[in-house]
Coordinates of C-alpha atoms and ligand atoms in Angstrom, one line a residue:
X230 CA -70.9 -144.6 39.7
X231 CA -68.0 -144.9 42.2
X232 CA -65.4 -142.3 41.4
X233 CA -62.0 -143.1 40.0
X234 CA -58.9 -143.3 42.4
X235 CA -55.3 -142.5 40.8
X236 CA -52.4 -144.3 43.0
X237 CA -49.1 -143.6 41.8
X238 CA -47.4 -147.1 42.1
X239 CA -43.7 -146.3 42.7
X240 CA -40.8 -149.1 41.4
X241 CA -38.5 -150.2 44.0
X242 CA -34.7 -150.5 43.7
X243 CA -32.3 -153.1 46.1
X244 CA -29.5 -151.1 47.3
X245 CA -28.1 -154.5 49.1
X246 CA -29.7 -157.7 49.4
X247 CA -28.4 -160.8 51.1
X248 CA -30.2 -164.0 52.0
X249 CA -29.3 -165.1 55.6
X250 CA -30.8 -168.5 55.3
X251 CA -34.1 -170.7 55.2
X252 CA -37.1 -169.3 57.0
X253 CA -39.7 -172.5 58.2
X254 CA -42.4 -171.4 55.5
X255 CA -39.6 -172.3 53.3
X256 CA -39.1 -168.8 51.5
X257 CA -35.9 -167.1 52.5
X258 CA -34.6 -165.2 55.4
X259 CA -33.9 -161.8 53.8
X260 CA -31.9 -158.7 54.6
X261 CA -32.5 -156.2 52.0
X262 CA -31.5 -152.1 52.0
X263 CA -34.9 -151.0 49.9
X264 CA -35.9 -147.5 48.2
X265 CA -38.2 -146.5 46.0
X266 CA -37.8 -144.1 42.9
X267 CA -39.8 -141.6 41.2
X268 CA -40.2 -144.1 38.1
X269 CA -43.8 -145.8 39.0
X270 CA -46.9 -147.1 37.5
X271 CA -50.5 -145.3 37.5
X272 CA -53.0 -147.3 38.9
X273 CA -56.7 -146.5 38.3
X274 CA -59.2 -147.9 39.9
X275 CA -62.8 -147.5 40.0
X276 CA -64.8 -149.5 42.7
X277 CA -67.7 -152.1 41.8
X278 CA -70.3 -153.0 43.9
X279 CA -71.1 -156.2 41.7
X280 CA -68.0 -158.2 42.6
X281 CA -67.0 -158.2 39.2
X282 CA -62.7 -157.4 38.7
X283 CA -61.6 -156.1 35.2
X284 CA -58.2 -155.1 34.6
X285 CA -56.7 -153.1 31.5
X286 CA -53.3 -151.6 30.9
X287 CA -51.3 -150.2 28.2
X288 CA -49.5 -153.6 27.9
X289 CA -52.0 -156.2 26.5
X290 CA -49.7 -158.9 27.3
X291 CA -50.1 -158.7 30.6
X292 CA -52.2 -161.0 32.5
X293 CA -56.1 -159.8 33.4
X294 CA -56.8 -162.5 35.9
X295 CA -55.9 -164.0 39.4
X296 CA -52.2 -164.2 37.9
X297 CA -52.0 -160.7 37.9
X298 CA -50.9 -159.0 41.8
X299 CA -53.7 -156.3 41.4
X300 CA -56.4 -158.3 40.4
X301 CA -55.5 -160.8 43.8
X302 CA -55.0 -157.6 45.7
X303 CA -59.0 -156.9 45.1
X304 CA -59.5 -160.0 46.3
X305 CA -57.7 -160.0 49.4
X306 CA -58.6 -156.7 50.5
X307 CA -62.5 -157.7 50.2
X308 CA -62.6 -160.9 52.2
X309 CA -60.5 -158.7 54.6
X310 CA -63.5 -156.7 55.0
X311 CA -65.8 -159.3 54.4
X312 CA -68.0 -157.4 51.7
X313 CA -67.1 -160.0 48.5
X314 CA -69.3 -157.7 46.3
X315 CA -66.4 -154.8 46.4
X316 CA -65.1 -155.4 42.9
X317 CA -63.4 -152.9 40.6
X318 CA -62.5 -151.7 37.0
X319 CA -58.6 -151.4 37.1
X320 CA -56.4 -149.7 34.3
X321 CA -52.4 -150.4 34.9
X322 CA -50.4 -147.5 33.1
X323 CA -47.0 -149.5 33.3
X324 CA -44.1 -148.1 33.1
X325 CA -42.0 -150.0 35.0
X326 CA -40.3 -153.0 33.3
X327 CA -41.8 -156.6 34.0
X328 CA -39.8 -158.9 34.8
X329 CA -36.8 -156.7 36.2
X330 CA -36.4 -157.0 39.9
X331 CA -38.1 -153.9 40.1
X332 CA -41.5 -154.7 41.8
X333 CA -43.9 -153.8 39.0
X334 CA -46.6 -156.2 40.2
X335 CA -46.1 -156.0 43.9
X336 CA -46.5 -151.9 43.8
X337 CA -49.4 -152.5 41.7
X338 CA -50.9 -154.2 44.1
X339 CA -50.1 -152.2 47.1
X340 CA -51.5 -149.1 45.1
X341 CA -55.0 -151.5 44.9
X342 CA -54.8 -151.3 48.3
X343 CA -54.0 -148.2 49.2
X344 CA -57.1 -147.1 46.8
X345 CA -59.4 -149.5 47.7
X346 CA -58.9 -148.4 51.4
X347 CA -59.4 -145.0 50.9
X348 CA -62.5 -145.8 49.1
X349 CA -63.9 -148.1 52.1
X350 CA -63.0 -145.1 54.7
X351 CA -59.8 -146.3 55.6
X352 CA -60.7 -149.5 57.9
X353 CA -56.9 -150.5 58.2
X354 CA -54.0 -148.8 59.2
X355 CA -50.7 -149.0 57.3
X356 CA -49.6 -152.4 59.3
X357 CA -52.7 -154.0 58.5
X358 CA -52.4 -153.2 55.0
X359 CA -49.0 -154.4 55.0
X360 CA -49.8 -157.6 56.5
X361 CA -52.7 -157.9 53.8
X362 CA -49.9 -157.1 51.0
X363 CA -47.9 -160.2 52.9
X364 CA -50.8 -162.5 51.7
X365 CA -50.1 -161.5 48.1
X366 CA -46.6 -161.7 47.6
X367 CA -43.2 -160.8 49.2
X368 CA -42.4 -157.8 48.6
X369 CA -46.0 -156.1 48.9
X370 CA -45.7 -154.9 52.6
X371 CA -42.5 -152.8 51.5
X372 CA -44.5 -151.9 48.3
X373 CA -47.7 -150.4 50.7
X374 CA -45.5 -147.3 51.7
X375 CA -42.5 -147.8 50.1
X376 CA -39.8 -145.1 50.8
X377 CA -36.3 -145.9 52.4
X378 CA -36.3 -149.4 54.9
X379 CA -34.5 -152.4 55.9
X380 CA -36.7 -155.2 54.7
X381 CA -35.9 -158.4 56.7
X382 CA -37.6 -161.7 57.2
X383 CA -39.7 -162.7 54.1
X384 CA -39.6 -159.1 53.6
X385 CA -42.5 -158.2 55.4
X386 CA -40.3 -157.0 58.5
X387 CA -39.7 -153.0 57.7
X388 CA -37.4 -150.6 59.5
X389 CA -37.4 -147.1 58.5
X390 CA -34.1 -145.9 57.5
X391 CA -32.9 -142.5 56.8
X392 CA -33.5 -141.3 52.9
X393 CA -30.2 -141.5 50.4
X394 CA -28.1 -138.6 50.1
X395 CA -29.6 -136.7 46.7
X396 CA -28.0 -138.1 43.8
X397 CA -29.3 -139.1 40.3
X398 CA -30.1 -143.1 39.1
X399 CA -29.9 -144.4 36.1
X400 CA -31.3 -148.0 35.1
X401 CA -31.1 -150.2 32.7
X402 CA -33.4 -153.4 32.1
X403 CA -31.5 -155.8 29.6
X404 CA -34.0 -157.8 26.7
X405 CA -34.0 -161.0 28.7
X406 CA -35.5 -162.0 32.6
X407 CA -34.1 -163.9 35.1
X408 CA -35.9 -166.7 36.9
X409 CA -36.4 -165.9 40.6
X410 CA -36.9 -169.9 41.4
X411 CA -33.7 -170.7 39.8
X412 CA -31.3 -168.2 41.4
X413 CA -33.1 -169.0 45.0
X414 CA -32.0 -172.7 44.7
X415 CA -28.3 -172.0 42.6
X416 CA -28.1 -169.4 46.4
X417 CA -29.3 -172.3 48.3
X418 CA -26.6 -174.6 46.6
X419 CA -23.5 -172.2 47.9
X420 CA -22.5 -172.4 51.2
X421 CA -20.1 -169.3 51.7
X422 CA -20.1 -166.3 50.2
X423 CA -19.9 -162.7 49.8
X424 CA -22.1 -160.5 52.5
X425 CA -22.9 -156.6 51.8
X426 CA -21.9 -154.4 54.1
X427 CA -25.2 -154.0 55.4
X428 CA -24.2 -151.2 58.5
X429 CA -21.7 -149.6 56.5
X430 CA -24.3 -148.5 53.5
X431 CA -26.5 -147.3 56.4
X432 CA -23.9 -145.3 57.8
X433 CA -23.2 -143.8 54.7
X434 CA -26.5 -142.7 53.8
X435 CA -26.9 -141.3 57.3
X436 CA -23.5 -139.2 56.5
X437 CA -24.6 -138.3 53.5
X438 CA -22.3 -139.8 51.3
X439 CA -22.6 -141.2 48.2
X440 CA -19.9 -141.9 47.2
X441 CA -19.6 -144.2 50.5
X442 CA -23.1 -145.4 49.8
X443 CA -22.5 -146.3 45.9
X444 CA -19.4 -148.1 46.9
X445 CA -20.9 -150.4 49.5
X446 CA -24.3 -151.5 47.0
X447 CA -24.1 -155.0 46.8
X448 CA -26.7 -158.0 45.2
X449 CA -25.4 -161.6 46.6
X450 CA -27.4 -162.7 43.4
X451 CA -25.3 -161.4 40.8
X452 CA -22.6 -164.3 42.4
X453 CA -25.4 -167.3 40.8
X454 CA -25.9 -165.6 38.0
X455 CA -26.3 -168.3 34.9
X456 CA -23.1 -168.1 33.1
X457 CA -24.9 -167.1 30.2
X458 CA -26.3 -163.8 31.8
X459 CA -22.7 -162.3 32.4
X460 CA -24.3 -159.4 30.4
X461 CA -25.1 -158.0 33.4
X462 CA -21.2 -157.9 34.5
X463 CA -20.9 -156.0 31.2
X464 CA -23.5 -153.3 31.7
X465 CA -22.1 -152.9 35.4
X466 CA -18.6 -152.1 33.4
X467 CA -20.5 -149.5 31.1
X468 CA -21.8 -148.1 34.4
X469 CA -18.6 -147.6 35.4
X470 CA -17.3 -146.3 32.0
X471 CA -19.6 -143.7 32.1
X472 CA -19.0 -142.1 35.6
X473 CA -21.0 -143.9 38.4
X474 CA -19.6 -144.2 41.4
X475 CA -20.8 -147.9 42.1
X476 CA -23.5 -150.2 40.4
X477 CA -26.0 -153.3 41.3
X478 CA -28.4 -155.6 40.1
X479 CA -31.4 -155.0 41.8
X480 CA -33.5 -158.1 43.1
X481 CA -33.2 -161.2 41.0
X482 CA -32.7 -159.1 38.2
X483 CA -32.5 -158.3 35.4
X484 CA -32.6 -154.9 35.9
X485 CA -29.2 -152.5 36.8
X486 CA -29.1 -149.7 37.9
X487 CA -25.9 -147.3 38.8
X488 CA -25.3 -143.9 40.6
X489 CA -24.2 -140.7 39.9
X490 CA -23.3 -137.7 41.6
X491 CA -23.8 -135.4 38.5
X492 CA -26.4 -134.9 36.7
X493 CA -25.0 -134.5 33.1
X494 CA -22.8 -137.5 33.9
X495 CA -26.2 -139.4 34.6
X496 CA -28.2 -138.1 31.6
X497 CA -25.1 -138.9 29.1
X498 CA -25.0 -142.2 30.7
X499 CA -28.5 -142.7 30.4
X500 CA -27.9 -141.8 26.0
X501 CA -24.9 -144.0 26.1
X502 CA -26.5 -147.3 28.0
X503 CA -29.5 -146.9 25.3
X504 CA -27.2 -148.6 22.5
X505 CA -27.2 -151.5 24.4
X506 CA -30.6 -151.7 26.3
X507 CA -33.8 -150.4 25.1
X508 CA -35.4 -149.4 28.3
X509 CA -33.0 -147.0 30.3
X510 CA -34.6 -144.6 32.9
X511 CA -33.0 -141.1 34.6
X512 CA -34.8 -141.5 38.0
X513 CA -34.4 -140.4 41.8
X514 CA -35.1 -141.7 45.4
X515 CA -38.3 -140.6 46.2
X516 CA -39.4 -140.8 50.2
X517 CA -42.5 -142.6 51.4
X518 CA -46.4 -142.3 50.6
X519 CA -48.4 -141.8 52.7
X520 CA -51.7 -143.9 52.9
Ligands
LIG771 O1 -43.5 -163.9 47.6 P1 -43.3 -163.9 46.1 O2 -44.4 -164.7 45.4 O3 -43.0 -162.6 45.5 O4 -41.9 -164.7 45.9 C1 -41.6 -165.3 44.7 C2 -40.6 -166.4 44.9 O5 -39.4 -165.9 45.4 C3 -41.1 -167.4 45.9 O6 -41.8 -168.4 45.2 C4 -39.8 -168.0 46.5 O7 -39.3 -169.0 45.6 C5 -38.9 -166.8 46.4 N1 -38.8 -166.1 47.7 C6 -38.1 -166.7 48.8 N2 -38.0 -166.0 49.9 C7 -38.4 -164.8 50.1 C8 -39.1 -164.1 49.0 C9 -39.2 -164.8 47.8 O8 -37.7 -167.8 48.7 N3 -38.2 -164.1 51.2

């Protein structure tokens, strides 16, 4: 029997994202300041030779078939290299939240690929792994390596950037999603509107300051937000409350997260925002993986 492959599957966090316009595939043209944190997934997969896919995780909610990232990232990765009796035996260990802007399923996915080409001898190199990842959703390619890059494009064009200045995240994932359809067409509805300061954050995180780079996060989403989600105006206010030095919805949402120079601040933070969400994480930028 094959043996078992661990891939950490690390969430990702938006420290800016704008949408510049419409691409011709119709999906968006993106400009998006990307990092991932220490908070992740374990992925374990064991590698079939009978074509078969079978997925398990600690949530039994989630879906096992094609709807699930991981499950199409088998998939993709074998008609890649044309052997369609690759299959595998996947166990998800989430601990990212679904449905929070966080790319749970798109890292998942990335790990499978990551593990299934280490298994297979490494036929591709990371660009052709990202360009696989592309095939399976947006946010894949950045999900293959992660670390800290510009995502433009769909999101499948990366730039490396220079890593945050250390500091200490805290997030928060509120009971209720947001639907990514909806907030694409309210953004598509607006003509003018606020930019992030794109440059500035990446100066900033060059200089080394976070106080420059927690000032300049910015989300243009959080401007369509449904007027019945303005909880996520109030948990930005709590983030303040308790110390950070500047707070963002990451993705579509609905997940928040805020930074903090200290960490005490961060961990008190972290106790306080629990009376309002249930899932609240004390995380850190982690740098890339390498495949
Ligand atoms: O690529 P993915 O399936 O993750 O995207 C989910 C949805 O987000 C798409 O169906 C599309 O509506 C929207 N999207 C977009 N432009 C992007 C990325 C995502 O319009 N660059």
């Amino acid at each position: 029997m094959a043996e078992k492959i661990r891939e950490r599957a690390y969430a990702k966090l938006n420290l800016t994202l704008d949408v510049l316009g419409k691409l011709p595939n119709g999906y968006h043209d993106l400009a998006m300041v990307m990092e991932s944190v220490e908070l992740g997934d374990d992925v374990d997969i064991t590698a079939r030779n009978d074509g078969e896919i079978h997925l398990n995780s600690n949530l039994p909610w989630l879906p096992k078939d094609g709807r699930n990232l991981a499950v199409e990232a088998v998939k993709v990765f074998r008609t890649a290299i044309g052997d369609e009796s690759l299959g595998a035996d996947i166990y998800l260990r989430k601990r990212i939240p679904v449905g929070a802007g966080m790319a749970g399923g798109s890292t998942n996915a990335a790990a499978v690929l990551r593990a299934l080409n280490r298994y297979t001898n490494r036929p591709f190199n990371a660009d052709r792994l990202r360009e696989l990842g592309l095939k399976i959703g947006s946010d894949v390619p950045y999900c293959v390596c992660g670390g800290s890059r510009l995502a433009e494009g769909q999101g499948e064009i990366l730039s490396p950037l220079p890593m945050p200045p250390e500091c200490h995240v805290v997030i928060c994932k509120p009971g209720f999603s947001i639907s990514t359809g909806e907030l694409f067409k309210k953004i598509d509805e607006r003509s003018s509107r606020i930019r992030p300061d794109t440059p500035g954050l990446i100066a900033a995180m060059e200089q080394k300051d976070v106080a420059g780079m927690a000032r300049r996060l910015y989300n243009v989403f959080e401007d369509v937000l449904p007027r019945n989600l303005r909880e996520v105006g109030e948990l930005k206010s709590r983030f303040l409350d308790q110390g950070a030095l500047g707070t963002v919805m990451t993705g579509t949402g609905s997940a928040v997260f805020g930074i903090f120079d200290d960490y005490d601040k961060a961990a008190d933070a972290s106790v306080e925002l629990g009376e309002y969400c249930r899932d609240v994480f004390l995380t850190k930028f982690v740098d890339e993986i390498e495949i």
